[in-house]
Short mmCIF file of C-alpha atoms in Angstrom, two decimals:
data_model
loop_
_atom_site.label_atom_id
_atom_site.label_comp_id
_atom_site.label_asym_id
_atom_site.label_seq_id
_atom_site.Cartn_x
_atom_site.Cartn_y
_atom_site.Cartn_z
CA MET U 1 110.94 142.57 144.59
CA ILE U 2 113.84 141.05 145.65
CA GLU U 3 113.98 140.04 149.36
CA ILE U 4 117.36 139.25 150.56
CA ALA U 5 119.15 137.73 153.95
CA ILE U 6 122.04 139.61 155.35
CA GLN U 7 123.25 137.48 158.26
CA ALA U 8 126.32 137.73 160.90
CA ALA U 9 129.32 136.04 159.72
CA ASP U 10 131.60 136.00 162.87
CA THR U 11 128.73 135.29 165.46
CA ASN U 12 126.59 131.59 166.20
CA ASP U 13 123.81 133.50 167.28
CA GLU U 14 121.06 133.93 164.30
CA LEU U 15 121.32 137.84 163.51
CA ILE U 16 119.52 137.95 160.62
CA ALA U 17 118.17 141.24 159.07
CA TYR U 18 115.35 140.58 156.23
CA VAL U 19 115.37 143.64 154.06
CA MET U 20 113.09 144.41 150.21
CA LEU U 21 115.17 145.63 147.41
CA PRO U 22 115.84 147.80 145.79
CA THR U 23 116.22 150.08 148.37
CA ASN U 24 118.05 153.23 150.08
CA LYS U 25 121.63 152.12 151.28
CA ASN U 26 120.75 153.45 154.66
CA THR U 27 117.09 151.70 154.98
CA ILE U 28 119.21 147.99 154.79
CA ILE U 29 121.77 149.66 157.00
CA ASP U 30 118.92 150.53 159.40
CA ALA U 31 117.81 147.14 159.15
CA MET U 32 121.10 145.67 159.65
CA ASP U 33 121.18 148.21 163.00
CA ARG U 34 117.96 146.84 163.97
CA ALA U 35 119.06 143.23 163.90
CA LYS U 36 122.47 143.77 165.44
CA VAL U 37 124.45 142.46 162.67
CA PHE U 38 127.88 144.16 162.26
CA GLY U 39 131.17 143.13 160.71
CA GLU U 40 131.36 140.77 157.98
CA THR U 41 128.06 139.39 156.31
CA PHE U 42 126.55 136.55 154.46
CA VAL U 43 123.60 137.55 151.81
CA ARG U 44 121.60 135.27 150.31
CA ILE U 45 118.35 135.80 148.70
CA GLU U 46 115.37 134.85 149.94
CA SER U 47 112.35 134.97 147.56
CA CYS U 48 111.31 137.41 144.47
CA ASN U 49 107.89 137.16 143.66
CA ASP U 50 107.80 137.89 140.20
CA PHE U 51 111.09 135.89 139.35
CA PRO U 52 110.97 133.09 141.28
CA GLU U 53 113.24 131.57 139.55
CA LEU U 54 115.75 133.52 142.00
CA ASN U 55 114.15 132.26 145.04
CA GLY U 56 116.86 130.69 146.99
CA PHE U 57 119.28 131.14 144.71
CA GLU U 58 123.00 130.88 145.07
CA PHE U 59 125.65 132.24 142.74
CA SER U 60 129.34 130.93 142.23
CA GLU U 61 130.65 134.09 144.04
CA GLU U 62 128.39 136.40 146.76
CA PRO U 63 127.31 139.41 145.28
CA THR U 64 127.75 142.59 147.10
CA LEU U 65 124.86 144.44 148.46
CA ASP U 66 125.01 146.72 145.66
CA GLU U 67 125.01 144.51 143.04
CA LEU U 68 121.85 143.01 144.24
CA ASN U 69 120.37 145.85 144.85
CA PHE U 70 121.15 147.08 141.11
CA LEU U 71 119.66 143.87 139.97
CA ALA U 72 116.38 143.77 142.25
CA LYS U 73 116.17 147.80 140.45
CA ARG U 74 116.54 146.36 136.96
CA LEU U 75 113.96 144.12 137.53
CA GLU U 76 111.51 146.10 138.54
CA GLU U 77 111.76 147.76 135.64
CA ILE U 78 111.66 145.12 133.33
CA SER U 79 108.89 143.77 134.93
CA ARG U 80 106.79 146.59 134.17
CA ASP U 81 106.96 145.45 130.61
CA THR U 82 104.95 141.62 130.28
CA SER U 83 107.26 140.79 127.18
CA GLU U 84 110.82 141.83 128.84
CA LYS U 85 109.53 139.78 132.21
CA TYR U 86 108.94 136.29 130.71
CA ALA U 87 111.91 136.75 128.07
CA TYR U 88 114.34 137.21 131.85
CA ARG U 89 112.29 134.64 133.44
CA ALA U 90 113.10 132.33 130.52
CA LEU U 91 116.69 133.57 130.56
CA LEU U 92 116.96 132.95 133.88
CA ARG U 93 116.27 128.73 133.26
CA LYS U 94 119.69 128.49 131.60
CA PRO U 95 122.61 127.88 133.18
CA MET U 96 123.84 131.00 134.67
CA ASP U 97 126.79 131.44 137.42
CA THR U 98 127.52 135.08 138.40
CA ILE U 99 125.90 138.29 139.35
CA ASN U 100 127.76 139.78 136.27
CA GLU U 101 125.39 137.71 133.92
CA ALA U 102 121.73 138.06 135.80
CA ILE U 103 122.51 141.73 135.53
CA ASN U 104 123.83 141.45 132.10
CA ARG U 105 120.75 139.41 130.73
CA THR U 106 118.24 142.15 132.30
CA TYR U 107 119.41 143.88 128.64
CA ASN U 108 118.32 143.40 125.15
CA LEU U 109 115.46 141.51 126.34
CA GLU U 110 113.49 143.50 123.38
CA THR U 111 114.72 141.44 120.95
CA ILE U 112 113.16 137.79 122.50
CA PRO U 113 110.16 136.81 120.73
CA VAL U 114 107.59 136.04 123.11
CA TYR U 115 103.90 134.92 122.63
CA PRO U 116 101.39 134.55 124.97
CA CYS U 117 100.43 130.89 124.86
CA ASN U 118 99.57 127.76 127.10
CA ASP U 119 101.13 124.72 125.15
CA PHE U 120 102.37 123.41 121.46
CA ALA U 121 98.46 123.68 119.90
CA GLU U 122 98.49 127.14 120.70
CA TYR U 123 101.55 128.01 119.59
CA GLY U 124 101.07 125.80 116.47
CA GLU U 125 98.15 127.69 115.79
CA ILE U 126 99.78 130.85 116.23
CA VAL U 127 102.41 129.86 113.70
CA LEU U 128 99.82 128.14 111.23
CA GLU U 129 98.05 131.90 111.44
CA ASN U 130 101.20 133.57 111.08
CA GLU U 131 102.86 131.17 108.26
CA MET U 132 106.33 130.75 110.44
CA LEU U 133 107.26 127.34 109.10
CA GLU U 134 108.55 127.78 105.20
CA GLU U 135 108.07 123.60 105.22
CA LEU U 136 104.43 125.11 104.63
CA ASP U 137 104.88 127.89 102.30
CA ASP U 138 103.60 125.75 99.25
CA VAL U 139 100.74 123.73 101.15
CA PRO U 140 97.26 124.40 99.22
CA ASP U 141 95.06 125.72 101.45
CA GLU U 142 92.70 123.34 101.48
CA VAL U 143 95.15 121.24 103.36
CA TYR U 144 96.59 124.13 105.18
CA ASP U 145 93.98 124.40 107.26
CA LEU U 146 93.49 120.68 107.89
CA LEU U 147 96.78 120.55 109.81
CA ASP U 148 96.96 119.35 113.24
CA PRO U 149 98.59 122.97 115.72
CA ASP U 150 99.88 120.98 118.07
CA LYS U 151 102.16 118.74 115.57
CA VAL U 152 102.87 122.07 114.16
CA GLY U 153 103.74 124.37 117.23
CA ARG U 154 105.82 120.81 118.56
CA ALA U 155 108.22 120.93 115.29
CA MET U 156 108.30 125.19 115.77
CA ALA U 157 109.76 124.48 119.26
CA ASP U 158 111.98 121.71 118.27
CA ARG U 159 113.84 124.16 116.33
CA GLU U 160 113.71 127.27 117.31
CA GLY U 161 114.07 125.69 121.60
CA GLY U 162 111.63 127.95 122.94
CA ILE U 163 110.32 127.16 126.12
CA PHE U 164 107.03 128.03 127.88
CA VAL U 165 106.75 129.84 131.07
CA GLU U 166 103.32 130.32 132.47
CA GLY U 167 101.54 131.13 129.82
CA TYR U 168 103.91 132.88 127.47
CA TYR U 169 106.16 130.36 125.02
CA VAL U 170 109.84 132.22 124.77
CA VAL U 171 112.33 131.62 122.33
CA THR U 172 115.65 132.54 123.77
CA SER U 173 118.03 130.38 120.83
CA GLY U 174 118.67 133.68 119.16
CA TYR U 175 119.72 136.49 122.35
CA GLU U 176 122.90 137.93 122.45
CA PRO U 177 123.60 139.56 125.94
CA VAL U 178 124.99 142.83 126.28
CA LEU U 179 128.47 143.61 128.40
CA VAL U 180 126.76 146.60 130.73
CA TYR U 181 128.18 145.23 134.04
CA ASN U 182 131.94 144.38 134.05
CA ASP U 183 133.90 145.57 137.38
CA VAL U 184 131.63 149.11 137.90
CA LEU U 185 127.95 148.69 138.39
CA PRO U 186 126.69 151.31 135.50
CA GLU U 187 124.91 153.87 138.06
CA PRO U 188 125.41 154.34 142.11
CA GLN U 189 123.38 153.11 144.41
CA GLU U 190 120.91 155.65 146.49
CA ASP U 191 122.29 157.14 149.61
CA TRP U 192 120.17 159.82 151.23
CA VAL U 193 119.20 160.37 154.58
CA PHE U 194 116.29 162.19 153.28
CA ARG U 195 114.42 162.62 149.95
CA LEU U 196 111.71 165.55 149.30
CA GLU U 197 109.48 165.94 146.23
CA VAL U 198 109.16 169.34 145.80
CA ALA U 199 106.89 171.89 143.41
CA PRO U 200 106.61 175.86 143.11
CA ASN U 201 102.72 175.29 143.19
CA LEU U 202 100.59 172.27 143.03
CA SER U 203 99.85 172.02 139.79
CA SER U 204 103.73 172.12 138.95
CA GLU U 205 105.74 169.38 137.41
CA THR U 206 107.61 167.88 140.33
CA LYS U 207 111.40 167.95 141.63
CA ASN U 208 112.99 165.33 144.05
CA LEU U 209 115.80 166.23 146.81
CA THR U 210 118.02 163.80 147.84
CA PHE U 211 120.01 165.51 151.18
CA PRO U 212 122.72 166.01 152.33
CA ALA U 213 122.97 168.33 149.48
CA ASP U 214 125.29 171.06 148.17
CA LYS U 215 123.51 174.19 149.55
CA ASN U 216 123.74 175.99 145.59
CA TYR U 217 121.81 172.78 144.61
CA LEU U 218 119.15 174.26 147.30
CA LYS U 219 118.74 177.40 145.80
CA ASN U 220 115.18 178.95 145.86
CA ILE U 221 113.77 175.58 146.90
CA ASP U 222 112.31 177.09 150.39
CA LYS U 223 110.10 178.78 147.76
CA CYS U 224 108.29 175.37 147.01
CA ASN U 225 105.74 173.19 148.13
CA ILE U 226 106.69 169.60 149.50
CA MET U 227 104.57 167.22 148.30
CA LYS U 228 105.83 164.05 149.43
CA PHE U 229 108.64 163.75 152.51
CA GLU U 230 110.70 159.88 152.94
CA SER U 231 113.28 159.68 155.31
CA ALA U 232 116.00 157.01 155.46
CA LEU U 233 115.85 157.57 159.79
CA PRO U 234 112.40 155.69 160.75
CA GLN U 235 112.75 158.27 163.92
CA ILE U 236 111.77 161.54 161.76
CA SER U 237 108.82 161.54 159.63
CA ASN U 238 107.06 164.60 157.87
CA SER U 239 105.13 165.34 160.94
CA ALA U 240 109.23 167.47 161.59
CA VAL U 241 109.12 169.16 158.59
CA GLU U 242 106.26 171.72 159.14
CA SER U 243 107.61 174.10 155.36
CA ALA U 244 110.12 174.41 152.66
CA GLU U 245 111.62 176.19 154.53
CA ASP U 246 112.90 173.63 157.10
CA ILE U 247 115.24 171.80 153.82
CA TYR U 248 118.70 173.84 155.03
CA LEU U 249 118.50 172.64 158.44
CA LEU U 250 116.98 168.93 157.38
CA ASN U 251 120.60 168.99 154.97
CA GLU U 252 122.34 170.03 158.40
CA ILE U 253 121.12 167.05 160.09
CA ALA U 254 121.08 164.65 156.83
CA LYS U 255 124.62 165.88 156.59
CA LYS U 256 125.90 165.34 160.07
CA TYR U 257 124.58 162.49 160.03
CA SER U 258 126.51 160.76 157.02
CA GLU U 259 129.67 161.63 158.58
CA LEU U 260 128.90 159.80 161.78
CA SER U 261 130.51 155.81 162.23
CA ARG U 262 128.35 153.48 162.21
CA GLU U 263 127.54 152.75 166.08
CA ASP U 264 127.23 156.89 165.83
CA ALA U 265 124.96 156.82 164.01
CA ALA U 266 122.65 153.84 165.18
CA LYS U 267 123.09 156.18 168.78
CA PHE U 268 121.63 158.73 167.14
CA LYS U 269 118.82 156.67 166.09
CA ALA U 270 118.41 155.28 169.30
CA VAL U 271 118.48 159.03 171.44
CA LEU U 272 115.69 159.95 168.67
CA GLN U 273 113.38 156.93 169.84
CA SER U 274 114.33 157.07 173.50
CA GLU U 275 113.83 161.29 173.97
CA LYS U 276 111.04 163.40 174.06
CA TRP U 277 111.76 166.02 171.49
CA ASP U 278 110.06 168.79 169.08
CA GLY U 279 110.90 169.28 165.38
CA LEU U 280 114.33 169.68 163.63
CA TYR U 281 115.79 171.67 165.94
CA GLU U 282 115.50 169.47 168.64
CA ALA U 283 116.71 166.67 166.52
CA GLU U 284 119.86 168.88 165.72
CA ASP U 285 120.63 169.53 169.46
CA ILE U 286 120.69 165.79 169.55
CA LEU U 287 123.08 165.12 166.72
CA LYS U 288 125.55 167.93 168.52
CA ASN U 289 124.90 166.55 171.36
CA LEU U 290 125.57 162.44 171.15
CA GLY U 291 129.27 162.52 172.86
CA ARG U 292 126.68 163.29 176.20
CA TYR U 293 124.95 159.98 176.10
CA ASP U 294 125.68 156.80 176.77
CA PHE U 295 125.35 153.67 174.34
CA ASP U 296 125.15 149.94 173.88
CA ILE U 297 124.98 148.98 171.01
CA SER U 298 125.28 144.79 171.37
CA VAL U 299 121.74 145.30 174.09
CA THR U 300 118.82 143.03 172.34
CA ASP U 301 116.38 143.21 175.43
CA ALA U 302 115.77 144.23 179.14
CA SER U 303 117.06 140.99 180.32
CA ASP U 304 120.32 140.78 178.23
CA PHE U 305 120.44 144.57 179.58
CA GLY U 306 120.08 142.95 183.19
CA ARG U 307 122.28 140.34 183.17
CA LYS U 308 125.52 142.91 181.26
CA TYR U 309 124.36 145.08 184.45
CA LEU U 310 125.20 142.83 186.78
CA SER U 311 127.77 141.55 185.05
CA GLU U 312 129.28 144.98 185.65
CA MET U 313 128.68 145.59 189.17
CA LEU U 314 129.84 142.46 190.54
CA THR U 315 133.12 141.20 191.61
CA PRO U 316 134.93 138.62 189.20
CA ASP U 317 135.00 136.32 191.75
CA PHE U 318 131.06 136.22 192.10
CA ASP U 319 129.81 132.63 191.67
CA ARG U 320 127.20 133.72 188.48
CA SER U 321 125.11 130.23 188.68
CA LEU U 322 123.75 131.75 191.74
CA LEU U 323 122.24 134.13 189.22
CA ASP U 324 119.65 131.49 187.35
CA GLY U 325 116.05 131.99 187.27
CA VAL U 326 116.74 135.90 188.41
CA ASN U 327 114.42 137.91 186.25
CA THR U 328 116.85 140.00 185.19
CA ALA U 329 114.23 141.88 182.98
CA LYS U 330 112.86 143.08 185.69
CA LEU U 331 116.22 144.66 187.29
CA ALA U 332 116.82 146.48 184.38
CA GLY U 333 113.63 148.30 184.49
CA ASN U 334 114.04 149.25 188.42
CA VAL U 335 118.05 150.54 186.98
CA PHE U 336 116.57 152.36 184.23
CA ARG U 337 113.63 153.60 186.16
CA VAL U 338 116.20 155.01 189.06
CA ASN U 339 118.91 155.54 186.15
CA GLY U 340 117.35 157.02 183.33
CA GLY U 341 117.46 155.44 179.58
CA ALA U 342 115.54 152.65 177.62
CA ILE U 343 116.15 150.04 175.44
CA THR U 344 115.62 150.87 172.24
CA LEU U 345 115.66 149.06 168.68
CA TYR U 346 118.88 149.97 168.49
CA GLY U 347 120.20 149.09 172.00
CA ALA U 348 120.58 150.36 175.22
CA VAL U 349 120.60 154.20 175.45
CA SER U 350 121.13 156.63 178.72
CA ASN U 351 119.70 159.47 179.21
CA TYR U 352 121.39 163.21 178.31
CA GLY U 353 124.31 163.05 180.95
CA GLY U 354 123.59 159.65 181.96
CA GLN U 355 125.01 155.87 182.18
CA LEU U 356 124.21 152.71 181.52
CA TYR U 357 126.16 151.05 183.83
CA SER U 358 126.60 153.05 187.28
CA MET U 359 126.15 151.72 190.59
CA ILE U 360 122.72 152.67 191.99
CA GLU U 361 123.56 153.63 196.08
CA ALA U 362 120.68 152.69 198.27
CA PRO U 363 119.40 156.11 199.80
CA GLN U 364 121.04 158.10 202.36
CA GLN U 365 118.10 157.79 205.00
CA GLU U 366 118.21 154.33 204.67
CA GLN U 367 121.74 154.12 205.10
CA GLU U 368 121.31 155.88 208.20
CA SER U 369 118.37 154.40 209.83
CA SER U 370 120.28 150.37 209.39
CA PHE U 371 123.04 152.16 211.03
CA GLU U 372 120.74 153.22 214.04
CA MET U 373 119.45 150.00 214.50
CA GLY U 374 122.81 148.00 214.39
CA GLY U 375 124.37 150.35 217.44
CA ILE U 376 120.88 149.76 219.36
CA SER U 377 120.70 146.00 219.17
#
């Protein structure tokens, strides 16, 4: 509904995460983790197809992610009703300063008259057919039929202050906004890790469950059928959930994940991406042993890791200019081949118990051969 760009404020690099709203908070964070967007951020609206008036729109004060997410949810709801959609588009063409106004204008839209027509002539015909202009009440029928619809439509529009919006005529002059949002959003934003749609049987009404959840909330759910599975962790898909009996383990993973720092949460996703794991028990085991993995969240690619590895290995007084043109990506590949680990979407991660920036020593046999050759000469 709304595409936003989230840009890191404390860096000169073009680190930008693009996210489509409305969505779950953890999905937004995942996009930011992948784009390496941390710390203070700038948020802007990139595009909004159903409400193009919002394309690139800038408020007087930068809205929060929660505010934009809630606005997107409201727009998704009102876009299902054609009249409300075009009523809101007409309101967007009036001066608007804050995100509060943008949100509050999504309410009470049913009070705005909306007519399907393309120009004044078509609107004039609607006015004449419905006898909407009082001055024409006493005009004889034979004269009434001779009236110019275009002039009638213009006269009515001048009085009402209505505007045309892509095939619809909208009258916003009598609209009264509702103060729904001032300081606190009307409802909390979704921040689940997993969401399931379950039902006792295939013909029953479904129920949505979000995790983490209170254990009492899960009673008797293990007897249900899973109809749909959604994950805010791209690495854990529905293939990992074999039956409704897995929901308790799923809930434990969601609970522990929610308690992680942002960097550890990114590390967990990096390990899941780099390791070969099978099933939720192994995923939970990785979560329990997260401290046994070394992780560099700042690494963007193999070349970046290669440069950092060299920086760690070389003495401080080494002339770094000698490294110009060095294939650091190939170096990174060689280091990972020996030390283990991988470059992931979230940064560089070691294998279990490994270190990313540990020295690689020459094999003992090569050392001995070199020593013997030196002695012979």
